[in-house]
Amino acid sequence: DAKTTQPPSMDCAEGRAANLPCNHSTISGNEYVYWYRQIHSQGPQYIIHGLKNNETNEMASLIITEDRKSSTLILPHATLRDTAVYYCIVSSTPYSGAGSYQLTFGKGTKLSVIP
Amino acid sequence: ETGVTQTPRHLVMGMTNKKSLKCEQHLGHNAMYWYKQSAKKPLELMFVYSLEERVENNSVPSRFSPECPNSSHLFLHLHTLQPEDSALYLCASSQDVGQGSETQYFGPGTRLLVL
């Protein structure tokens, strides 16, 4: 089962910031928070990941709360091409046996960017 | 992202056919993965290879047979499939496995329809 909770859907106006929340209250100290997105019928696309500190790259920013129990993905200026399902994933702990290093995708948040 | 390629992109096969899906990664990674994504279901990990050695097999039926001849290529051989095996099959790669922080890069997927 996925270790994260996300709203099933969100809308965002084109050009505005999209803030996608994720709860991961059972995260362990050495587990990372990953964000991927999947545009309809394509392979998932890596966006960003982090452990404790906030992270920023050319696609997005990741804000992780101090207690690490939740995070927010920020797309600063959403475009129509950002319409996709966004997955927040807690990576498995370092290898300790079968199934320990897979990415467990939940249902994600369907983000619709509206013109 | 064009670092992971998959062929064919679409495949229609009968239940008695034998076919193979091919994945190639151009990223110099050591690990490769097969995922299955059925309609309206989360991605399911099928197989993991690290340095051409299978390290994960998530109770996948024997009608799916993976092959990893080298670290850049991964195949999924299909035989006597069932209609419920119709899905999007995704290949991914990462630098390594088991470290807790491995970004996976996905291919575009093969859309399989079993008649």
JSON list of C-alpha atoms in Angstrom, two decimals:
[
{"chain": "A", "resi": 1, "resn": "ASP", "atom": "CA", "xyz": [0.00, 0.00, 0.00]},
{"chain": "A", "resi": 2, "resn": "ALA", "atom": "CA", "xyz": [1.07, 3.54, -0.71]},
{"chain": "A", "resi": 3, "resn": "LYS", "atom": "CA", "xyz": [2.39, 5.38, 2.30]},
{"chain": "A", "resi": 4, "resn": "THR", "atom": "CA", "xyz": [1.01, 8.71, 1.15]},
{"chain": "A", "resi": 5, "resn": "THR", "atom": "CA", "xyz": [-2.35, 10.50, 1.02]},
{"chain": "A", "resi": 6, "resn": "GLN", "atom": "CA", "xyz": [-3.20, 13.00, -1.71]},
{"chain": "A", "resi": 7, "resn": "PRO", "atom": "CA", "xyz": [-6.41, 14.75, -2.76]},
{"chain": "A", "resi": 8, "resn": "PRO", "atom": "CA", "xyz": [-7.90, 12.97, -5.77]},
{"chain": "A", "resi": 9, "resn": "SER", "atom": "CA", "xyz": [-8.17, 16.08, -7.91]},
{"chain": "A", "resi": 10, "resn": "MET", "atom": "CA", "xyz": [-7.35, 19.78, -8.07]},
{"chain": "A", "resi": 11, "resn": "ASP", "atom": "CA", "xyz": [-7.87, 22.65, -10.49]},
{"chain": "A", "resi": 12, "resn": "CYS", "atom": "CA", "xyz": [-5.46, 25.47, -11.15]},
{"chain": "A", "resi": 13, "resn": "ALA", "atom": "CA", "xyz": [-5.77, 28.52, -13.36]},
{"chain": "A", "resi": 14, "resn": "GLU", "atom": "CA", "xyz": [-3.19, 28.81, -16.11]},
{"chain": "A", "resi": 15, "resn": "GLY", "atom": "CA", "xyz": [-0.29, 31.03, -15.08]},
{"chain": "A", "resi": 16, "resn": "ARG", "atom": "CA", "xyz": [-0.98, 30.64, -11.38]},
{"chain": "A", "resi": 17, "resn": "ALA", "atom": "CA", "xyz": [1.00, 28.55, -8.93]},
{"chain": "A", "resi": 18, "resn": "ALA", "atom": "CA", "xyz": [-0.21, 25.01, -8.38]},
{"chain": "A", "resi": 19, "resn": "ASN", "atom": "CA", "xyz": [0.29, 23.74, -4.84]},
{"chain": "A", "resi": 20, "resn": "LEU", "atom": "CA", "xyz": [-0.17, 20.00, -4.49]},
{"chain": "A", "resi": 21, "resn": "PRO", "atom": "CA", "xyz": [-0.24, 18.65, -0.92]},
{"chain": "A", "resi": 22, "resn": "CYS", "atom": "CA", "xyz": [0.80, 15.23, 0.30]},
{"chain": "A", "resi": 23, "resn": "ASN", "atom": "CA", "xyz": [0.60, 13.60, 3.71]},
{"chain": "A", "resi": 24, "resn": "HIS", "atom": "CA", "xyz": [3.14, 10.96, 4.69]},
{"chain": "A", "resi": 25, "resn": "SER", "atom": "CA", "xyz": [2.78, 10.78, 8.44]},
{"chain": "A", "resi": 26, "resn": "THR", "atom": "CA", "xyz": [4.46, 7.35, 8.77]},
{"chain": "A", "resi": 27, "resn": "ILE", "atom": "CA", "xyz": [7.62, 8.29, 6.89]},
{"chain": "A", "resi": 28, "resn": "SER", "atom": "CA", "xyz": [10.85, 6.94, 8.36]},
{"chain": "A", "resi": 29, "resn": "GLY", "atom": "CA", "xyz": [13.94, 9.02, 8.95]},
{"chain": "A", "resi": 30, "resn": "ASN", "atom": "CA", "xyz": [15.84, 7.69, 5.94]},
{"chain": "A", "resi": 31, "resn": "GLU", "atom": "CA", "xyz": [12.99, 7.63, 3.45]},
{"chain": "A", "resi": 32, "resn": "TYR", "atom": "CA", "xyz": [12.82, 10.16, 0.65]},
{"chain": "A", "resi": 33, "resn": "VAL", "atom": "CA", "xyz": [9.80, 11.97, -0.74]},
{"chain": "A", "resi": 34, "resn": "TYR", "atom": "CA", "xyz": [9.54, 11.68, -4.51]},
{"chain": "A", "resi": 35, "resn": "TRP", "atom": "CA", "xyz": [7.18, 13.39, -6.94]},
{"chain": "A", "resi": 36, "resn": "TYR", "atom": "CA", "xyz": [6.37, 12.02, -10.37]},
{"chain": "A", "resi": 37, "resn": "ARG", "atom": "CA", "xyz": [3.69, 12.95, -12.83]},
{"chain": "A", "resi": 38, "resn": "GLN", "atom": "CA", "xyz": [1.97, 11.02, -15.58]},
{"chain": "A", "resi": 39, "resn": "ILE", "atom": "CA", "xyz": [0.37, 12.62, -18.55]},
{"chain": "A", "resi": 40, "resn": "HIS", "atom": "CA", "xyz": [-2.39, 10.50, -20.03]},
{"chain": "A", "resi": 41, "resn": "SER", "atom": "CA", "xyz": [-1.10, 7.18, -21.45]},
{"chain": "A", "resi": 42, "resn": "GLN", "atom": "CA", "xyz": [2.56, 8.16, -21.13]},
{"chain": "A", "resi": 43, "resn": "GLY", "atom": "CA", "xyz": [5.25, 6.91, -18.80]},
{"chain": "A", "resi": 44, "resn": "PRO", "atom": "CA", "xyz": [5.64, 8.65, -15.42]},
{"chain": "A", "resi": 45, "resn": "GLN", "atom": "CA", "xyz": [8.03, 11.59, -15.43]},
{"chain": "A", "resi": 46, "resn": "TYR", "atom": "CA", "xyz": [10.34, 12.33, -12.52]},
{"chain": "A", "resi": 47, "resn": "ILE", "atom": "CA", "xyz": [9.86, 15.82, -11.09]},
{"chain": "A", "resi": 48, "resn": "ILE", "atom": "CA", "xyz": [11.79, 16.23, -7.85]},
{"chain": "A", "resi": 49, "resn": "HIS", "atom": "CA", "xyz": [12.71, 14.51, -4.60]},
{"chain": "A", "resi": 50, "resn": "GLY", "atom": "CA", "xyz": [13.94, 15.44, -1.15]},
{"chain": "A", "resi": 51, "resn": "LEU", "atom": "CA", "xyz": [14.81, 14.11, 2.29]},
{"chain": "A", "resi": 52, "resn": "LYS", "atom": "CA", "xyz": [14.62, 16.95, 4.81]},
{"chain": "A", "resi": 53, "resn": "ASN", "atom": "CA", "xyz": [15.42, 20.23, 3.12]},
{"chain": "A", "resi": 54, "resn": "ASN", "atom": "CA", "xyz": [13.31, 22.10, 0.63]},
{"chain": "A", "resi": 55, "resn": "GLU", "atom": "CA", "xyz": [14.37, 21.50, -2.94]},
{"chain": "A", "resi": 56, "resn": "THR", "atom": "CA", "xyz": [14.00, 23.43, -6.17]},
{"chain": "A", "resi": 57, "resn": "ASN", "atom": "CA", "xyz": [14.77, 22.58, -9.77]},
{"chain": "A", "resi": 58, "resn": "GLU", "atom": "CA", "xyz": [13.74, 23.85, -13.17]},
{"chain": "A", "resi": 59, "resn": "MET", "atom": "CA", "xyz": [10.37, 22.12, -12.96]},
{"chain": "A", "resi": 60, "resn": "ALA", "atom": "CA", "xyz": [9.15, 22.64, -9.42]},
{"chain": "A", "resi": 61, "resn": "SER", "atom": "CA", "xyz": [9.81, 23.29, -5.76]},
{"chain": "A", "resi": 62, "resn": "LEU", "atom": "CA", "xyz": [9.34, 20.80, -2.94]},
{"chain": "A", "resi": 63, "resn": "ILE", "atom": "CA", "xyz": [8.51, 22.04, 0.53]},
{"chain": "A", "resi": 64, "resn": "ILE", "atom": "CA", "xyz": [8.84, 19.45, 3.31]},
{"chain": "A", "resi": 65, "resn": "THR", "atom": "CA", "xyz": [7.54, 20.25, 6.78]},
{"chain": "A", "resi": 66, "resn": "GLU", "atom": "CA", "xyz": [9.98, 20.18, 9.67]},
{"chain": "A", "resi": 67, "resn": "ASP", "atom": "CA", "xyz": [8.43, 17.02, 11.09]},
{"chain": "A", "resi": 68, "resn": "ARG", "atom": "CA", "xyz": [8.53, 15.47, 7.59]},
{"chain": "A", "resi": 69, "resn": "LYS", "atom": "CA", "xyz": [4.94, 14.31, 7.89]},
{"chain": "A", "resi": 70, "resn": "SER", "atom": "CA", "xyz": [3.76, 16.27, 4.89]},
{"chain": "A", "resi": 71, "resn": "SER", "atom": "CA", "xyz": [5.04, 18.05, 1.83]},
{"chain": "A", "resi": 72, "resn": "THR", "atom": "CA", "xyz": [3.87, 20.34, -0.95]},
{"chain": "A", "resi": 73, "resn": "LEU", "atom": "CA", "xyz": [4.86, 20.33, -4.59]},
{"chain": "A", "resi": 74, "resn": "ILE", "atom": "CA", "xyz": [4.75, 23.77, -6.14]},
{"chain": "A", "resi": 75, "resn": "LEU", "atom": "CA", "xyz": [4.56, 24.41, -9.87]},
{"chain": "A", "resi": 76, "resn": "PRO", "atom": "CA", "xyz": [5.24, 28.16, -9.92]},
{"chain": "A", "resi": 77, "resn": "HIS", "atom": "CA", "xyz": [3.47, 29.04, -13.18]},
{"chain": "A", "resi": 78, "resn": "ALA", "atom": "CA", "xyz": [1.16, 26.26, -14.30]},
{"chain": "A", "resi": 79, "resn": "THR", "atom": "CA", "xyz": [0.59, 25.75, -18.00]},
{"chain": "A", "resi": 80, "resn": "LEU", "atom": "CA", "xyz": [-1.90, 23.58, -19.86]},
{"chain": "A", "resi": 81, "resn": "ARG", "atom": "CA", "xyz": [0.88, 21.04, -20.42]},
{"chain": "A", "resi": 82, "resn": "ASP", "atom": "CA", "xyz": [1.09, 20.53, -16.66]},
{"chain": "A", "resi": 83, "resn": "THR", "atom": "CA", "xyz": [-2.30, 18.82, -16.68]},
{"chain": "A", "resi": 84, "resn": "ALA", "atom": "CA", "xyz": [-1.49, 15.33, -15.41]},
{"chain": "A", "resi": 85, "resn": "VAL", "atom": "CA", "xyz": [-1.77, 12.94, -12.48]},
{"chain": "A", "resi": 86, "resn": "TYR", "atom": "CA", "xyz": [0.81, 13.83, -9.83]},
{"chain": "A", "resi": 87, "resn": "TYR", "atom": "CA", "xyz": [2.15, 11.10, -7.57]},
{"chain": "A", "resi": 88, "resn": "CYS", "atom": "CA", "xyz": [3.76, 11.67, -4.20]},
{"chain": "A", "resi": 89, "resn": "ILE", "atom": "CA", "xyz": [5.83, 8.64, -3.23]},
{"chain": "A", "resi": 90, "resn": "VAL", "atom": "CA", "xyz": [7.83, 7.72, -0.19]},
{"chain": "A", "resi": 91, "resn": "SER", "atom": "CA", "xyz": [10.77, 5.67, -1.34]},
{"chain": "A", "resi": 92, "resn": "SER", "atom": "CA", "xyz": [11.53, 2.44, 0.38]},
{"chain": "A", "resi": 93, "resn": "THR", "atom": "CA", "xyz": [14.37, 2.17, 2.86]},
{"chain": "A", "resi": 94, "resn": "PRO", "atom": "CA", "xyz": [17.74, 0.88, 1.69]},
{"chain": "A", "resi": 95, "resn": "TYR", "atom": "CA", "xyz": [17.77, -2.65, 0.44]},
{"chain": "A", "resi": 96, "resn": "SER", "atom": "CA", "xyz": [16.89, -5.16, 3.10]},
{"chain": "A", "resi": 97, "resn": "GLY", "atom": "CA", "xyz": [15.14, -7.83, 1.14]},
{"chain": "A", "resi": 98, "resn": "ALA", "atom": "CA", "xyz": [12.38, -8.40, -1.36]},
{"chain": "A", "resi": 99, "resn": "GLY", "atom": "CA", "xyz": [10.21, -5.42, -2.19]},
{"chain": "A", "resi": 100, "resn": "SER", "atom": "CA", "xyz": [12.29, -2.91, -0.31]},
{"chain": "A", "resi": 101, "resn": "TYR", "atom": "CA", "xyz": [13.30, -0.67, -3.17]},
{"chain": "A", "resi": 102, "resn": "GLN", "atom": "CA", "xyz": [10.22, -0.29, -5.29]},
{"chain": "A", "resi": 103, "resn": "LEU", "atom": "CA", "xyz": [8.34, 2.93, -5.86]},
{"chain": "A", "resi": 104, "resn": "THR", "atom": "CA", "xyz": [4.78, 2.34, -4.66]},
{"chain": "A", "resi": 105, "resn": "PHE", "atom": "CA", "xyz": [2.48, 4.50, -6.71]},
{"chain": "A", "resi": 106, "resn": "GLY", "atom": "CA", "xyz": [-0.87, 5.42, -5.18]},
{"chain": "A", "resi": 107, "resn": "LYS", "atom": "CA", "xyz": [-3.77, 7.03, -6.99]},
{"chain": "A", "resi": 108, "resn": "GLY", "atom": "CA", "xyz": [-2.19, 10.49, -7.10]},
{"chain": "A", "resi": 109, "resn": "THR", "atom": "CA", "xyz": [-3.79, 13.87, -7.65]},
{"chain": "A", "resi": 110, "resn": "LYS", "atom": "CA", "xyz": [-5.29, 14.67, -11.01]},
{"chain": "A", "resi": 111, "resn": "LEU", "atom": "CA", "xyz": [-4.32, 18.28, -11.68]},
{"chain": "A", "resi": 112, "resn": "SER", "atom": "CA", "xyz": [-6.35, 20.13, -14.28]},
{"chain": "A", "resi": 113, "resn": "VAL", "atom": "CA", "xyz": [-4.92, 23.43, -15.48]},
{"chain": "A", "resi": 114, "resn": "ILE", "atom": "CA", "xyz": [-7.70, 25.62, -16.73]},
{"chain": "A", "resi": 115, "resn": "PRO", "atom": "CA", "xyz": [-7.23, 28.33, -19.39]},
{"chain": "B", "resi": 1, "resn": "GLU", "atom": "CA", "xyz": [12.66, 12.22, -21.49]},
{"chain": "B", "resi": 2, "resn": "THR", "atom": "CA", "xyz": [14.18, 10.07, -24.24]},
{"chain": "B", "resi": 3, "resn": "GLY", "atom": "CA", "xyz": [16.71, 8.21, -22.11]},
{"chain": "B", "resi": 4, "resn": "VAL", "atom": "CA", "xyz": [14.52, 5.09, -21.98]},
{"chain": "B", "resi": 5, "resn": "THR", "atom": "CA", "xyz": [12.95, 3.76, -25.15]},
{"chain": "B", "resi": 6, "resn": "GLN", "atom": "CA", "xyz": [10.39, 1.00, -25.57]},
{"chain": "B", "resi": 7, "resn": "THR", "atom": "CA", "xyz": [9.22, -0.92, -28.61]},
{"chain": "B", "resi": 8, "resn": "PRO", "atom": "CA", "xyz": [6.67, -1.53, -29.83]},
{"chain": "B", "resi": 9, "resn": "ARG", "atom": "CA", "xyz": [4.52, 1.32, -28.59]},
{"chain": "B", "resi": 10, "resn": "HIS", "atom": "CA", "xyz": [1.34, -0.59, -29.32]},
{"chain": "B", "resi": 11, "resn": "LEU", "atom": "CA", "xyz": [0.75, -4.33, -29.59]},
{"chain": "B", "resi": 12, "resn": "VAL", "atom": "CA", "xyz": [-2.32, -6.43, -30.27]},
{"chain": "B", "resi": 13, "resn": "MET", "atom": "CA", "xyz": [-1.97, -10.18, -29.79]},
{"chain": "B", "resi": 14, "resn": "GLY", "atom": "CA", "xyz": [-4.09, -13.26, -29.51]},
{"chain": "B", "resi": 15, "resn": "MET", "atom": "CA", "xyz": [-4.02, -15.54, -26.51]},
{"chain": "B", "resi": 16, "resn": "THR", "atom": "CA", "xyz": [-1.96, -18.15, -28.36]},
{"chain": "B", "resi": 17, "resn": "ASN", "atom": "CA", "xyz": [0.68, -15.75, -29.68]},
{"chain": "B", "resi": 18, "resn": "LYS", "atom": "CA", "xyz": [4.21, -15.25, -28.45]},
{"chain": "B", "resi": 19, "resn": "LYS", "atom": "CA", "xyz": [5.58, -11.72, -28.49]},
{"chain": "B", "resi": 20, "resn": "SER", "atom": "CA", "xyz": [8.34, -9.74, -26.82]},
{"chain": "B", "resi": 21, "resn": "LEU", "atom": "CA", "xyz": [8.54, -6.21, -25.48]},
{"chain": "B", "resi": 22, "resn": "LYS", "atom": "CA", "xyz": [11.87, -4.44, -25.68]},
{"chain": "B", "resi": 23, "resn": "CYS", "atom": "CA", "xyz": [13.32, -1.72, -23.49]},
{"chain": "B", "resi": 24, "resn": "GLU", "atom": "CA", "xyz": [16.61, 0.10, -23.93]},
{"chain": "B", "resi": 25, "resn": "GLN", "atom": "CA", "xyz": [18.14, 2.71, -21.65]},
{"chain": "B", "resi": 26, "resn": "HIS", "atom": "CA", "xyz": [20.80, 5.17, -22.79]},
{"chain": "B", "resi": 27, "resn": "LEU", "atom": "CA", "xyz": [21.59, 6.56, -19.33]},
{"chain": "B", "resi": 28, "resn": "GLY", "atom": "CA", "xyz": [24.37, 4.25, -18.20]},
{"chain": "B", "resi": 29, "resn": "HIS", "atom": "CA", "xyz": [22.20, 2.90, -15.39]},
{"chain": "B", "resi": 30, "resn": "ASN", "atom": "CA", "xyz": [22.71, -0.40, -13.62]},
{"chain": "B", "resi": 31, "resn": "ALA", "atom": "CA", "xyz": [19.10, -1.20, -12.72]},
{"chain": "B", "resi": 32, "resn": "MET", "atom": "CA", "xyz": [16.04, -1.78, -14.88]},
{"chain": "B", "resi": 33, "resn": "TYR", "atom": "CA", "xyz": [12.41, -2.42, -14.04]},
{"chain": "B", "resi": 34, "resn": "TRP", "atom": "CA", "xyz": [9.17, -3.67, -15.59]},
{"chain": "B", "resi": 35, "resn": "TYR", "atom": "CA", "xyz": [5.88, -2.22, -14.35]},
{"chain": "B", "resi": 36, "resn": "LYS", "atom": "CA", "xyz": [2.29, -2.98, -15.33]},
{"chain": "B", "resi": 37, "resn": "GLN", "atom": "CA", "xyz": [-0.42, -0.33, -15.31]},
{"chain": "B", "resi": 38, "resn": "SER", "atom": "CA", "xyz": [-3.95, -1.59, -15.78]},
{"chain": "B", "resi": 39, "resn": "ALA", "atom": "CA", "xyz": [-6.85, 0.76, -16.36]},
{"chain": "B", "resi": 40, "resn": "LYS", "atom": "CA", "xyz": [-7.64, 2.84, -13.30]},
{"chain": "B", "resi": 41, "resn": "LYS", "atom": "CA", "xyz": [-5.16, 0.93, -11.12]},
{"chain": "B", "resi": 42, "resn": "PRO", "atom": "CA", "xyz": [-1.83, 2.05, -9.67]},
{"chain": "B", "resi": 43, "resn": "LEU", "atom": "CA", "xyz": [1.42, 0.96, -11.23]},
{"chain": "B", "resi": 44, "resn": "GLU", "atom": "CA", "xyz": [2.46, -2.53, -10.19]},
{"chain": "B", "resi": 45, "resn": "LEU", "atom": "CA", "xyz": [6.11, -3.52, -10.06]},
{"chain": "B", "resi": 46, "resn": "MET", "atom": "CA", "xyz": [6.74, -6.79, -11.91]},
{"chain": "B", "resi": 47, "resn": "PHE", "atom": "CA", "xyz": [10.51, -7.33, -12.13]},
{"chain": "B", "resi": 48, "resn": "VAL", "atom": "CA", "xyz": [13.72, -5.65, -11.09]},
{"chain": "B", "resi": 49, "resn": "TYR", "atom": "CA", "xyz": [17.17, -6.30, -12.54]},
{"chain": "B", "resi": 50, "resn": "SER", "atom": "CA", "xyz": [20.43, -5.05, -11.12]},
{"chain": "B", "resi": 51, "resn": "LEU", "atom": "CA", "xyz": [23.58, -5.55, -13.18]},
{"chain": "B", "resi": 52, "resn": "GLU", "atom": "CA", "xyz": [21.72, -8.07, -15.33]},
{"chain": "B", "resi": 53, "resn": "GLU", "atom": "CA", "xyz": [20.69, -10.15, -12.32]},
{"chain": "B", "resi": 54, "resn": "ARG", "atom": "CA", "xyz": [17.03, -10.46, -11.36]},
{"chain": "B", "resi": 55, "resn": "VAL", "atom": "CA", "xyz": [16.59, -9.22, -7.81]},
{"chain": "B", "resi": 56, "resn": "GLU", "atom": "CA", "xyz": [12.82, -8.93, -7.59]},
{"chain": "B", "resi": 57, "resn": "ASN", "atom": "CA", "xyz": [9.91, -10.95, -8.88]},
{"chain": "B", "resi": 58, "resn": "ASN", "atom": "CA", "xyz": [6.60, -9.82, -7.49]},
{"chain": "B", "resi": 59, "resn": "SER", "atom": "CA", "xyz": [4.59, -13.02, -7.91]},
{"chain": "B", "resi": 60, "resn": "VAL", "atom": "CA", "xyz": [4.18, -12.49, -11.61]},
{"chain": "B", "resi": 61, "resn": "PRO", "atom": "CA", "xyz": [2.58, -15.35, -13.63]},
{"chain": "B", "resi": 62, "resn": "SER", "atom": "CA", "xyz": [5.00, -17.47, -15.61]},
{"chain": "B", "resi": 63, "resn": "ARG", "atom": "CA", "xyz": [3.42, -16.37, -18.88]},
{"chain": "B", "resi": 64, "resn": "PHE", "atom": "CA", "xyz": [5.56, -13.24, -18.40]},
{"chain": "B", "resi": 65, "resn": "SER", "atom": "CA", "xyz": [9.25, -14.01, -18.77]},
{"chain": "B", "resi": 66, "resn": "PRO", "atom": "CA", "xyz": [11.87, -11.25, -18.41]},
{"chain": "B", "resi": 67, "resn": "GLU", "atom": "CA", "xyz": [15.32, -11.26, -19.91]},
{"chain": "B", "resi": 68, "resn": "CYS", "atom": "CA", "xyz": [18.20, -8.86, -19.29]},
{"chain": "B", "resi": 69, "resn": "PRO", "atom": "CA", "xyz": [21.12, -9.66, -21.63]},
{"chain": "B", "resi": 70, "resn": "ASN", "atom": "CA", "xyz": [23.08, -6.57, -20.54]},
{"chain": "B", "resi": 71, "resn": "SER", "atom": "CA", "xyz": [22.57, -3.52, -18.36]},
{"chain": "B", "resi": 72, "resn": "SER", "atom": "CA", "xyz": [21.19, -1.47, -21.24]},
{"chain": "B", "resi": 73, "resn": "HIS", "atom": "CA", "xyz": [18.54, -3.86, -22.52]},
{"chain": "B", "resi": 74, "resn": "LEU", "atom": "CA", "xyz": [15.53, -5.48, -20.95]},
{"chain": "B", "resi": 75, "resn": "PHE", "atom": "CA", "xyz": [12.96, -7.74, -22.58]},
{"chain": "B", "resi": 76, "resn": "LEU", "atom": "CA", "xyz": [9.59, -9.05, -21.50]},
{"chain": "B", "resi": 77, "resn": "HIS", "atom": "CA", "xyz": [8.61, -12.23, -23.32]},
{"chain": "B", "resi": 78, "resn": "LEU", "atom": "CA", "xyz": [4.90, -12.89, -23.49]},
{"chain": "B", "resi": 79, "resn": "HIS", "atom": "CA", "xyz": [3.14, -16.18, -24.20]},
{"chain": "B", "resi": 80, "resn": "THR", "atom": "CA", "xyz": [-0.40, -17.51, -23.78]},
{"chain": "B", "resi": 81, "resn": "LEU", "atom": "CA", "xyz": [-1.60, -14.25, -22.26]},
{"chain": "B", "resi": 82, "resn": "GLN", "atom": "CA", "xyz": [-5.12, -13.61, -21.05]},
{"chain": "B", "resi": 83, "resn": "PRO", "atom": "CA", "xyz": [-7.38, -10.67, -21.89]},
{"chain": "B", "resi": 84, "resn": "GLU", "atom": "CA", "xyz": [-6.92, -9.35, -18.35]},
{"chain": "B", "resi": 85, "resn": "ASP", "atom": "CA", "xyz": [-3.22, -8.90, -19.15]},
{"chain": "B", "resi": 86, "resn": "SER", "atom": "CA", "xyz": [-4.14, -6.01, -21.42]},
{"chain": "B", "resi": 87, "resn": "ALA", "atom": "CA", "xyz": [-2.43, -2.97, -19.92]},
{"chain": "B", "resi": 88, "resn": "LEU", "atom": "CA", "xyz": [0.29, -0.38, -20.32]},
{"chain": "B", "resi": 89, "resn": "TYR", "atom": "CA", "xyz": [3.68, -2.00, -19.70]},
{"chain": "B", "resi": 90, "resn": "LEU", "atom": "CA", "xyz": [6.32, 0.42, -18.53]},
{"chain": "B", "resi": 91, "resn": "CYS", "atom": "CA", "xyz": [10.05, 0.03, -18.37]},
{"chain": "B", "resi": 92, "resn": "ALA", "atom": "CA", "xyz": [12.20, 2.15, -16.07]},
{"chain": "B", "resi": 93, "resn": "SER", "atom": "CA", "xyz": [15.86, 2.43, -15.11]},
{"chain": "B", "resi": 94, "resn": "SER", "atom": "CA", "xyz": [17.84, 3.86, -12.23]},
{"chain": "B", "resi": 95, "resn": "GLN", "atom": "CA", "xyz": [21.49, 4.26, -11.43]},
{"chain": "B", "resi": 96, "resn": "ASP", "atom": "CA", "xyz": [21.42, 1.51, -8.80]},
{"chain": "B", "resi": 97, "resn": "VAL", "atom": "CA", "xyz": [19.00, -0.21, -6.45]},
{"chain": "B", "resi": 98, "resn": "GLY", "atom": "CA", "xyz": [18.72, -0.51, -2.75]},
{"chain": "B", "resi": 99, "resn": "GLN", "atom": "CA", "xyz": [20.07, 2.84, -1.65]},
{"chain": "B", "resi": 100, "resn": "GLY", "atom": "CA", "xyz": [16.76, 4.46, -0.74]},
{"chain": "B", "resi": 101, "resn": "SER", "atom": "CA", "xyz": [17.27, 7.30, -3.16]},
{"chain": "B", "resi": 102, "resn": "GLU", "atom": "CA", "xyz": [17.13, 6.09, -6.71]},
{"chain": "B", "resi": 103, "resn": "THR", "atom": "CA", "xyz": [15.39, 8.24, -9.21]},
{"chain": "B", "resi": 104, "resn": "GLN", "atom": "CA", "xyz": [13.69, 6.03, -11.76]},
{"chain": "B", "resi": 105, "resn": "TYR", "atom": "CA", "xyz": [13.33, 7.18, -15.34]},
{"chain": "B", "resi": 106, "resn": "PHE", "atom": "CA", "xyz": [10.46, 5.69, -17.29]},
{"chain": "B", "resi": 107, "resn": "GLY", "atom": "CA", "xyz": [9.99, 4.84, -20.91]},
{"chain": "B", "resi": 108, "resn": "PRO", "atom": "CA", "xyz": [6.85, 5.76, -22.85]},
{"chain": "B", "resi": 109, "resn": "GLY", "atom": "CA", "xyz": [5.32, 2.32, -22.37]},
{"chain": "B", "resi": 110, "resn": "THR", "atom": "CA", "xyz": [3.87, -0.37, -24.60]},
{"chain": "B", "resi": 111, "resn": "ARG", "atom": "CA", "xyz": [0.08, -0.43, -24.81]},
{"chain": "B", "resi": 112, "resn": "LEU", "atom": "CA", "xyz": [-0.84, -4.13, -24.99]},
{"chain": "B", "resi": 113, "resn": "LEU", "atom": "CA", "xyz": [-4.22, -5.49, -26.01]},
{"chain": "B", "resi": 114, "resn": "VAL", "atom": "CA", "xyz": [-4.85, -9.23, -25.70]},
{"chain": "B", "resi": 115, "resn": "LEU", "atom": "CA", "xyz": [-7.78, -10.55, -27.69]}
]
